[in-house]
Short mmCIF file of C-alpha atoms in Angstrom, two decimals:
data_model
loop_
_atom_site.label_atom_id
_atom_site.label_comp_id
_atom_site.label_asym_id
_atom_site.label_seq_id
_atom_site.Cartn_x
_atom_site.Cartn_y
_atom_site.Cartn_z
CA UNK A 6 -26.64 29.57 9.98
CA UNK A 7 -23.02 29.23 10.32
CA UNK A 8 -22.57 28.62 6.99
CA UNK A 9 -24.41 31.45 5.22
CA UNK A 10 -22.23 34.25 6.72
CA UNK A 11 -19.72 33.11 4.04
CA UNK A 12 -20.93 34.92 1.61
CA UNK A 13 -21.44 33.83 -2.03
CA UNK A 14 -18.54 36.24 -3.29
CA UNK A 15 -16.15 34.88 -0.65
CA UNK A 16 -17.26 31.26 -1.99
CA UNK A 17 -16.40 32.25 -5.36
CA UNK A 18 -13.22 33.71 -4.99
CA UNK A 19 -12.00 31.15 -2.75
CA UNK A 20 -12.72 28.57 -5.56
CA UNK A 21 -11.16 30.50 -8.18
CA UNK A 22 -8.01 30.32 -5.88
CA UNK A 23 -8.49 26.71 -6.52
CA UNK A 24 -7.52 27.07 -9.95
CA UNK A 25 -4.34 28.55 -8.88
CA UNK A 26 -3.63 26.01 -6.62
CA UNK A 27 -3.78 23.75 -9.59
CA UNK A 28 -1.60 26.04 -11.63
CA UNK A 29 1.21 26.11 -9.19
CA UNK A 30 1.38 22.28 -8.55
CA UNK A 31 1.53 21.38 -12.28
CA UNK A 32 5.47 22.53 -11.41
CA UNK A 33 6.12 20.30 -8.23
CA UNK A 34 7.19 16.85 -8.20
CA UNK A 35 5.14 14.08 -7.14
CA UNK A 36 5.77 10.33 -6.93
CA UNK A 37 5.57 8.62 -10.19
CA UNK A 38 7.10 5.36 -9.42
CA UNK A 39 4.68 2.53 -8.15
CA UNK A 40 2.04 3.53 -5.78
CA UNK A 41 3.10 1.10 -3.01
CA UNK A 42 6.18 1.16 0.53
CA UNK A 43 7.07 -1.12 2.55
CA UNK A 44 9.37 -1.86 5.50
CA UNK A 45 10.14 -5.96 5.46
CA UNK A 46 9.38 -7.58 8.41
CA UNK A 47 7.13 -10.56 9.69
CA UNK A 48 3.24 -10.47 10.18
CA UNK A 49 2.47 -7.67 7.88
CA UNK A 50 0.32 -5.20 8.38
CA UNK A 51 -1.85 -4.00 5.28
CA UNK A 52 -2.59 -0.30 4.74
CA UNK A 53 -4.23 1.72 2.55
CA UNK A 54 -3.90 4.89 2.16
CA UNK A 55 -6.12 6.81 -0.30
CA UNK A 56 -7.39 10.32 -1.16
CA UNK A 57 -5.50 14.13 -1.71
CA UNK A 58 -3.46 16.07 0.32
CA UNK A 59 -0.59 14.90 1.73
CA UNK A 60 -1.63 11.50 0.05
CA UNK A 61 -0.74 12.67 -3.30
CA UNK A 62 3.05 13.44 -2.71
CA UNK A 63 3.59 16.71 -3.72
CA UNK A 64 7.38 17.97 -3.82
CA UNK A 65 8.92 14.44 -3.89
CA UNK A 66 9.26 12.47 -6.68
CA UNK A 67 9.16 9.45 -5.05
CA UNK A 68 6.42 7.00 -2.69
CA UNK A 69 9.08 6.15 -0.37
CA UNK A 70 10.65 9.67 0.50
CA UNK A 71 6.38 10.71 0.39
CA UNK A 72 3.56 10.02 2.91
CA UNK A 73 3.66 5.97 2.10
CA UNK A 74 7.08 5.31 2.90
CA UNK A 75 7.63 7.28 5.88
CA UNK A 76 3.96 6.14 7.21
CA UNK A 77 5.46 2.35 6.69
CA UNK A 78 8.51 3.16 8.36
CA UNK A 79 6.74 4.71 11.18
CA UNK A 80 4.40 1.88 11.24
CA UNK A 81 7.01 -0.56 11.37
CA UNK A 82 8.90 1.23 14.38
CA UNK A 83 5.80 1.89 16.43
CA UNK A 84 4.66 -2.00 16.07
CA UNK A 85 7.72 -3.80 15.41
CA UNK A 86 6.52 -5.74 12.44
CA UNK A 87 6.42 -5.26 8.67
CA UNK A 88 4.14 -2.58 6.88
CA UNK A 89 3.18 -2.58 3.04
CA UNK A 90 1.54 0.36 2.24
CA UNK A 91 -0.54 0.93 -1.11
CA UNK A 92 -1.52 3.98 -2.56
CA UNK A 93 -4.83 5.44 -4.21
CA UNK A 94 -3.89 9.63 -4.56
CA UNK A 95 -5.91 11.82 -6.46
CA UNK A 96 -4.95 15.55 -6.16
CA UNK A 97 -8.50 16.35 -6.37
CA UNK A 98 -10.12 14.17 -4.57
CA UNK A 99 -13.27 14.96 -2.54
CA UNK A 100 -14.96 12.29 -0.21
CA UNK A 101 -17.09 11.45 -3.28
CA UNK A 102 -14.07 10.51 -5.29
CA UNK A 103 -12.54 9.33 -2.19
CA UNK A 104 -15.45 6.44 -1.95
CA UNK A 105 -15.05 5.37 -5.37
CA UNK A 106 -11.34 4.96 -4.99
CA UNK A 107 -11.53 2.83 -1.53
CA UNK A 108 -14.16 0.70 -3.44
CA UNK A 109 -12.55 0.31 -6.44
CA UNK A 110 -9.59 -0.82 -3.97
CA UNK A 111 -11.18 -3.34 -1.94
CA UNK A 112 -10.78 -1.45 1.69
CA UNK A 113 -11.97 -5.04 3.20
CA UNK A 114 -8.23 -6.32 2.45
CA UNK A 115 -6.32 -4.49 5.03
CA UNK A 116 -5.81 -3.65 8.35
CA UNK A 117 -5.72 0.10 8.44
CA UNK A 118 -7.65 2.28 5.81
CA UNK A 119 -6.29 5.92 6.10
CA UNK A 120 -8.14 8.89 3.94
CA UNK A 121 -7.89 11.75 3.42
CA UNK A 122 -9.89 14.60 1.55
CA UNK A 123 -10.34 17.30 3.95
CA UNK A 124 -8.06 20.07 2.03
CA UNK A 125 -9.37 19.38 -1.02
CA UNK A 126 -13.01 19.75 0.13
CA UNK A 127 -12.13 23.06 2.34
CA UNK A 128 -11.13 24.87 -0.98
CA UNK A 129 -14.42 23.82 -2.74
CA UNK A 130 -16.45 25.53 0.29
CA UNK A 131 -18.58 22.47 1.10
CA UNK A 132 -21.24 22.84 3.27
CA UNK A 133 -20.19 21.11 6.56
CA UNK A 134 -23.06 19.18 7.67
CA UNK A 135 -23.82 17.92 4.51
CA UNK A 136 -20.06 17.19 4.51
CA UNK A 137 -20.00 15.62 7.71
CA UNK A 138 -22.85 13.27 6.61
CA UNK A 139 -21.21 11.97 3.53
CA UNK A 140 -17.99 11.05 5.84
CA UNK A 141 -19.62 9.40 8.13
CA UNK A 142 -21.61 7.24 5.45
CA UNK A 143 -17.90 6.37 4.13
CA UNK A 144 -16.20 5.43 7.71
CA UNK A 145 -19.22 3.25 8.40
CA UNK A 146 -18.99 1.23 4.61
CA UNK A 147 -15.12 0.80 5.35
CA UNK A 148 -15.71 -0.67 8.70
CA UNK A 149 -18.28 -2.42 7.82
CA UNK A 150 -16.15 -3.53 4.42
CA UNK A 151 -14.19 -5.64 7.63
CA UNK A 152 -10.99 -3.06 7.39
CA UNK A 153 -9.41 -3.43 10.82
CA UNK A 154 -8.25 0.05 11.82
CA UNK A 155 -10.03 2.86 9.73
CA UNK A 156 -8.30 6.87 10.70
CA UNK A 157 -9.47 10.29 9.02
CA UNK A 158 -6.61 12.88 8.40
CA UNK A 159 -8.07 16.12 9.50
CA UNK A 160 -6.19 19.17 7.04
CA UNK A 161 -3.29 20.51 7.86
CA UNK A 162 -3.45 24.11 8.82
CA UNK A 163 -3.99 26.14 5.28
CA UNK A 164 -1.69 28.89 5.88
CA UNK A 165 1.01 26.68 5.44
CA UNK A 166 -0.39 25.90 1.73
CA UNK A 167 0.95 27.91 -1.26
CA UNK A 168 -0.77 30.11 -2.55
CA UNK A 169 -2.84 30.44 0.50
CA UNK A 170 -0.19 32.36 2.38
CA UNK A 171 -1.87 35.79 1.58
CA UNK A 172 -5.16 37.34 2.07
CA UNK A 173 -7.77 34.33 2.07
CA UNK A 174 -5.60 31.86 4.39
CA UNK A 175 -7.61 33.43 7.08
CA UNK A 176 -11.02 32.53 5.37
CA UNK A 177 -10.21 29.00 4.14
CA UNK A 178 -8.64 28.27 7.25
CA UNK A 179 -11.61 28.97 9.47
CA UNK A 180 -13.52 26.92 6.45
CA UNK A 181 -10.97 24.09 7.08
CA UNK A 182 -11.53 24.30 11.17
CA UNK A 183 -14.97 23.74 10.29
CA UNK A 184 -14.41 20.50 8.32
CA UNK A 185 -11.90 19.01 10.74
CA UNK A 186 -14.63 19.51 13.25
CA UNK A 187 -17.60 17.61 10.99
CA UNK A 188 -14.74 15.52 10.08
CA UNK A 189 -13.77 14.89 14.01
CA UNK A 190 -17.54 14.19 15.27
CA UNK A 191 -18.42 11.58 12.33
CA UNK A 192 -15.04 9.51 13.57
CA UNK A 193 -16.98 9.69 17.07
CA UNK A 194 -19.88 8.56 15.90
CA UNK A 195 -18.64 5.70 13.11
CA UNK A 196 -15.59 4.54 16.13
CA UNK A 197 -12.65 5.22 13.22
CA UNK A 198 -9.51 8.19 14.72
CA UNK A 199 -9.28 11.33 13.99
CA UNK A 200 -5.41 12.06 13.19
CA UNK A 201 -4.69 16.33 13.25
CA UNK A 202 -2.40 16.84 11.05
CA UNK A 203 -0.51 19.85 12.74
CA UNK A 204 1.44 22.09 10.45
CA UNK A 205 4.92 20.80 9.52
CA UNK A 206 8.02 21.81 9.86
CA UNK A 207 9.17 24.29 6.91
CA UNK A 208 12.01 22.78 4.52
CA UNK A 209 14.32 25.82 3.03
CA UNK A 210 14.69 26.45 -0.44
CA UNK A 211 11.49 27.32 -0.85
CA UNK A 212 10.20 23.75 -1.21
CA UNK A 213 6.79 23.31 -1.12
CA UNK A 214 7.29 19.96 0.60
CA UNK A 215 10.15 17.88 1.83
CA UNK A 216 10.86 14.52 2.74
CA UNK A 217 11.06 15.76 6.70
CA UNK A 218 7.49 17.05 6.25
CA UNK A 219 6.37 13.90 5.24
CA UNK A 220 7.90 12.21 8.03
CA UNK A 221 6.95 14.53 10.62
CA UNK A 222 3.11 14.08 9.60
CA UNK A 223 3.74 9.62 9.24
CA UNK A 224 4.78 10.27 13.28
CA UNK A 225 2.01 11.87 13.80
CA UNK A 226 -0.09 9.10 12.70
CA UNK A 227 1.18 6.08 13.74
CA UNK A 228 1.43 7.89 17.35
CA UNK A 229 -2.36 8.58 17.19
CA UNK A 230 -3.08 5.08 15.62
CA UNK A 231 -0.77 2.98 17.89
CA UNK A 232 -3.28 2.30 20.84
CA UNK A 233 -5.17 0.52 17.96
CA UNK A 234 -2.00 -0.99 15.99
CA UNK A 235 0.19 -2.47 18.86
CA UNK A 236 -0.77 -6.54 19.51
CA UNK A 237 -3.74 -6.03 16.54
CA UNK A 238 -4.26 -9.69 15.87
CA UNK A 239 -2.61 -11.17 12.31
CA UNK A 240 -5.41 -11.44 9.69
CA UNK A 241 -4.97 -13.77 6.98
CA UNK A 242 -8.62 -14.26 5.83
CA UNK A 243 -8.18 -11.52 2.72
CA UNK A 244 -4.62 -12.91 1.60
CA UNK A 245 -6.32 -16.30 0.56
CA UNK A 246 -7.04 -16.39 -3.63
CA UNK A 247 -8.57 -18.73 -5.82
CA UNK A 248 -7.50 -20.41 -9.01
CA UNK A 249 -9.86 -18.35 -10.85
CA UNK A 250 -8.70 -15.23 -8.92
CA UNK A 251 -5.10 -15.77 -10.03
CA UNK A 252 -5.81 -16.50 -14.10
CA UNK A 253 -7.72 -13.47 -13.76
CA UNK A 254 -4.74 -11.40 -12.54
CA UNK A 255 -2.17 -13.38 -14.32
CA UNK A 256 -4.34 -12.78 -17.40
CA UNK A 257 -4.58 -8.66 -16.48
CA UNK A 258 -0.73 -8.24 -16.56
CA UNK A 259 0.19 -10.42 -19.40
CA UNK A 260 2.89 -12.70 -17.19
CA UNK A 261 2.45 -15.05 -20.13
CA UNK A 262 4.08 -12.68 -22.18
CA UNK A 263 7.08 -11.80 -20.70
CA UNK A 264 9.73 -13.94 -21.42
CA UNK A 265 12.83 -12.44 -20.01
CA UNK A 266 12.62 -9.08 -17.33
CA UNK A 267 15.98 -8.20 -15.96
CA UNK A 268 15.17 -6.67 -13.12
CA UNK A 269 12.88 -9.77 -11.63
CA UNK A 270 16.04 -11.78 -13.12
CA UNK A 271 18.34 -9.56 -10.37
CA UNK A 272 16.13 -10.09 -7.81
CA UNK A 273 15.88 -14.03 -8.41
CA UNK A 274 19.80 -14.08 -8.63
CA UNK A 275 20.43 -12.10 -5.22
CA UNK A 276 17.88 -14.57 -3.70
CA UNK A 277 20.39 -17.36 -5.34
CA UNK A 278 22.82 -15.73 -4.02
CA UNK A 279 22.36 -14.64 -0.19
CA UNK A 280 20.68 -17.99 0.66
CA UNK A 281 23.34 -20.19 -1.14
CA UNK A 282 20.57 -22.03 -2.82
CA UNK A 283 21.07 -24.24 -5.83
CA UNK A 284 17.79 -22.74 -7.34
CA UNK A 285 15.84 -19.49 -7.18
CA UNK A 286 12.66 -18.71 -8.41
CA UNK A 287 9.88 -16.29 -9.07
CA UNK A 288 7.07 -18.17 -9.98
CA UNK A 289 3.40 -18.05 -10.58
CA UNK A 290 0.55 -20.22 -10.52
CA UNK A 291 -2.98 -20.62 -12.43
CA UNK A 292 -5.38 -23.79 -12.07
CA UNK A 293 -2.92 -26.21 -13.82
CA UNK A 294 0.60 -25.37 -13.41
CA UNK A 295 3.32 -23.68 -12.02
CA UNK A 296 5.69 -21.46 -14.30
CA UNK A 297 8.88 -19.22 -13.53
CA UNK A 298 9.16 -16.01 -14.92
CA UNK A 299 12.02 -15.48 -13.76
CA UNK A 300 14.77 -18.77 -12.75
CA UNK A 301 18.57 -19.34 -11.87
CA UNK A 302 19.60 -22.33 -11.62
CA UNK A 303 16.86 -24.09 -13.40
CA UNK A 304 16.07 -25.45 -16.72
CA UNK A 305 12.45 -26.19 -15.48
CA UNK A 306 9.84 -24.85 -17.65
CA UNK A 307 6.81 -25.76 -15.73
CA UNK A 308 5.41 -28.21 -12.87
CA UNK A 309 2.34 -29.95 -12.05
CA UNK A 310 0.36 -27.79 -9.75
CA UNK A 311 0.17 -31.00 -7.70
CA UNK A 312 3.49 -30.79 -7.30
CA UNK A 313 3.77 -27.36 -6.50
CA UNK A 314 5.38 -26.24 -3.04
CA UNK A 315 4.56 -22.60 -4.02
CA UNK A 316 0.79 -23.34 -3.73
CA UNK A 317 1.29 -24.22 -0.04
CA UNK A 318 3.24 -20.69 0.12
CA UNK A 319 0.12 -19.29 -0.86
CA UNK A 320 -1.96 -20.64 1.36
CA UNK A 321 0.40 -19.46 4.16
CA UNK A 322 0.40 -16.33 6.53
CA UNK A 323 4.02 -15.44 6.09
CA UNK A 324 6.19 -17.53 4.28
CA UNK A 325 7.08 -21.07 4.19
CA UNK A 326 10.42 -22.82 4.82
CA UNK A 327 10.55 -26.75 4.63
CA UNK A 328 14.30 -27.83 6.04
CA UNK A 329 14.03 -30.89 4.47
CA UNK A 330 11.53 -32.54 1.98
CA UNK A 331 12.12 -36.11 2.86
CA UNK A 332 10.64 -35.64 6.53
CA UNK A 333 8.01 -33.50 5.36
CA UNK A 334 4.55 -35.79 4.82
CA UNK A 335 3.64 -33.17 2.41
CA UNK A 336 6.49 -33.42 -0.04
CA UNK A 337 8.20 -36.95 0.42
CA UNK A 338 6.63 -38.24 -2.04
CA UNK A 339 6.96 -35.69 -4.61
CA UNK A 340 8.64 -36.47 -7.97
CA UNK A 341 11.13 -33.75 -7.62
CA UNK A 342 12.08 -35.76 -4.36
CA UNK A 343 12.26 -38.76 -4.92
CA UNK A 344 13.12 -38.15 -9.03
CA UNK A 345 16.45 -37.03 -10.41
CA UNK A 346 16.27 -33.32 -9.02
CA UNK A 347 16.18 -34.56 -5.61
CA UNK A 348 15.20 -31.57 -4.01
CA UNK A 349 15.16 -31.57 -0.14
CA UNK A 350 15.14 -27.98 0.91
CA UNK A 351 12.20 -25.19 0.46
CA UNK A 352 11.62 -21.94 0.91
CA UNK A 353 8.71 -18.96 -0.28
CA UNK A 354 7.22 -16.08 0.10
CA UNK A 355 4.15 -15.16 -1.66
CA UNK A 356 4.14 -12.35 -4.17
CA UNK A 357 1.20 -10.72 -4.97
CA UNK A 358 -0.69 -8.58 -8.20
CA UNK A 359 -1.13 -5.03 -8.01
CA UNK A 360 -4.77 -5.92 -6.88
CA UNK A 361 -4.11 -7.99 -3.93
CA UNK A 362 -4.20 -11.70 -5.71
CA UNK A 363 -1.46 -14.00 -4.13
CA UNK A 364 -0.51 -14.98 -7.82
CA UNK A 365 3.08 -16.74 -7.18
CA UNK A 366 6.05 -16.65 -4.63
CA UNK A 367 9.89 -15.89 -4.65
CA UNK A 368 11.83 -19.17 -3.69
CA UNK A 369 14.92 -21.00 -3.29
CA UNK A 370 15.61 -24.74 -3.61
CA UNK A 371 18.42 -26.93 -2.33
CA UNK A 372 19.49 -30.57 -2.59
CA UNK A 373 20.86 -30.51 0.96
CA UNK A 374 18.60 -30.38 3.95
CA UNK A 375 19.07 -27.32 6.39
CA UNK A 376 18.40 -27.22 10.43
CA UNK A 377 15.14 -25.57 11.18
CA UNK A 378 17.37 -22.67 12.95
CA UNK A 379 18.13 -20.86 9.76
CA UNK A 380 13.92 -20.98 8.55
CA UNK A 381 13.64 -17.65 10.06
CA UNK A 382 16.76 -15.57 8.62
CA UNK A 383 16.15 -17.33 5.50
CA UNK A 384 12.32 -15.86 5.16
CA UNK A 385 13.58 -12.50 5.98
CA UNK A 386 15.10 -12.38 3.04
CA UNK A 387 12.73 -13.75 1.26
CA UNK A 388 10.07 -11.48 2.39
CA UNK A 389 11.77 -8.97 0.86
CA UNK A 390 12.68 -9.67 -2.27
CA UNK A 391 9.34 -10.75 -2.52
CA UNK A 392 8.02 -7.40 -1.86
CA UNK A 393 10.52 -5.71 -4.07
CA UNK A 394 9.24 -8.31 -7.39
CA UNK A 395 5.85 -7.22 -6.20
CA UNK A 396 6.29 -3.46 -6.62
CA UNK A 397 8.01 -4.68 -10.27
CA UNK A 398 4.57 -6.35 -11.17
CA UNK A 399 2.81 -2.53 -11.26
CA UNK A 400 5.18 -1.96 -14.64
CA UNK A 401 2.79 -4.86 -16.36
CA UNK A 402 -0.39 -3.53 -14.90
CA UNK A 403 -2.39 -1.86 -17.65
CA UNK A 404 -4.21 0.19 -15.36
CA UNK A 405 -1.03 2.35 -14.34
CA UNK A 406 0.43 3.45 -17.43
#
């Protein structure tokens, strides 16, 4: 076979350069901030991105200069709506680490799952069928897991890896040719893409990557993806969460706890601010009641969730705006109507947990009614500051310190 003409001592020393591989990276940058990009804009598109490679970030120390943000920004040109892209990197990550991670991760959520583990499996010398096999079982559980678009990055060619720049890149790059091709044939067979990931352009300084490489490779993608990406229907199916779903996560990061957080505080005031509202608000919601954690403009400590407008922001694909309460059958008869506070206008966006749990929304209120004209200039600012508050919530989630 194929396979056995590598030679046992060629297998070993090739792993062995995996050690060094290891030993040079402990030096680079990677992205330490929260593992989540976005570009704002309406009907979101979900992605995932998980795995190694050029998941993980090396040589940037940040998600939005790495793979994430330039793949949402890419995204968001190519389609012409917003992207949020989350993160699950490992830098070792095979496809059976890779399968725990999109599991643990709930691929069923989005609308495009992107892995990625061919590099790191092409230094361990896998054996290629047995390879293939195992990707293919993994394509087939994320489609199946109801993940609209699912893509497999093929590696990028290894001579353009440090340290392979010397006298195995010609051995682990044939080794890598092989994988992309197993890797190539179970897309075929499980109907997820196959992106190449040709080799990137070169930053100087002797960078190992660059922001420009990262972009160049996000192209790249969301070129191969966009047959599948442009008019893919809005899902809204795995946005919708439970009472019980939102103590839990409410519960996980402690909300409860925090009393004052200054940067949810700035966000809340430019909200104030830019819409000209009397009152902002980040607020969340368990079974009961609904609670700012963060308020300007507002002595409110909590509100009925029968009361609630946010829980009707929730429940809605993309932001709410309600121009004026007192026409609205859902809210004319709510106390802080028809009570002292005599609030007429609305507006929210949810804001989710770390896991994907609508658990609250950023929103403004007014005590004068606005034309139906502004609703959509108002959400887009909204939507995101709402997304900025979310990437705050990873600070309080246990799981990434």
């Amino acid at each position: 076979m194929e396979d056995d003409r590598l030679g046992a001592s060629r297998r070993l020393a090739a792993r062995l350069r995996l050690l060094r591989v290891g030993g040079v990276r402990q030096s680079l940058a990677r992205p330490a901030d929260s593992p989540q990009a976005f570009v704002a804009g309406r009907q979101n598109l979900r992605v995932l991105l998980a795995g190694s490679g050029p998941v993980v970030g090396w040589g940037v120390s940040s998600h939005d200069l790495a793979l994430p943000g330039a793949l949402a920004r890419a995204i968001a040109a190519t389609t012409g709506r917003g992207v949020v892209v989350d993160v699950e990197a490992h830098p070792s990550a095979g496809v059976h680490r890779l399968a725990r991670m999109v599991r643990a991760a709930g691929a069923g959520r989005y609308d495009v799952v992107i892995l990625s583990a061919t590099v790191a499996d092409t230094v361990r010398m896998v054996e290629p069928a047995r390879w293939r096999g195992h990707v293919t079982g993994l394509l087939q559980e994320v489609r199946a897991s109801g993940a609209g678009v699912v893509a497999w990055l093929g590696a990028q060619p290894i001579r353009s890896l440090p340290p392979y720049d010397e006298e195995f890149r010609d051995f682990v790059q044939e080794h890598a040719e092989r994988l992309n091709r197993a890797a190539r044939e179970a897309c075929a067979e499980t109907g997820a893409t196959f992106v190449p990931l040709p080799a990137s352009p070169r930053a100087e300084g002797g960078r190992h990557r660059s922001p420009a490489d990262y972009l160049f490779w996000a192209r790249s993608i969301a070129d191969a993806l966009a047959p599948a990406l442009i008019g893919h229907p809005v899902e809204t199916g795995h946005h919708a969460s439970t009472a019980e779903d939102r103590i839990a996560a409410i519960a996980r990061l402690r909300l409860g706890e925090h009393k004052r957080d200054g940067r949810l505080e700035g966000l809340v005031g430019t909200a104030q601010r830019t819409l000209g509202a009397e009152i902002a608000m980040f607020t969340v919601l368990d079974d009961r009641t609904e609670w700012p954690i963060a308020a300007v403009g507002a002595a409110l400590t909590e509100i009925p969730i029968e009361q609630s407008a946010c829980l009707h922001t929730l429940e809605s694909p993309d932001g709410m705006v309600v121009p004026d309460a007192e026409h609205d059958e859902r809210f004319a008869t709510n106390a802080l109507v028809t009570g002292p506070a005599h609030l007429r206008f609305y507006a929210g966006y949810p804001v989710e947990a770390p896991d994907g749990t609508r658990i609250g929304a950023m929103c403004v209120f007014g005590r004068t009614a606005r034309r139906p004209a502004e609703s959509d200039s108002d959400l887009d600012v909204l939507r995101e500051l709402a997304l900025l508050a979310q990437r705050e919530l990873w600070r309080f989630d246990p799981s990434a310190s």
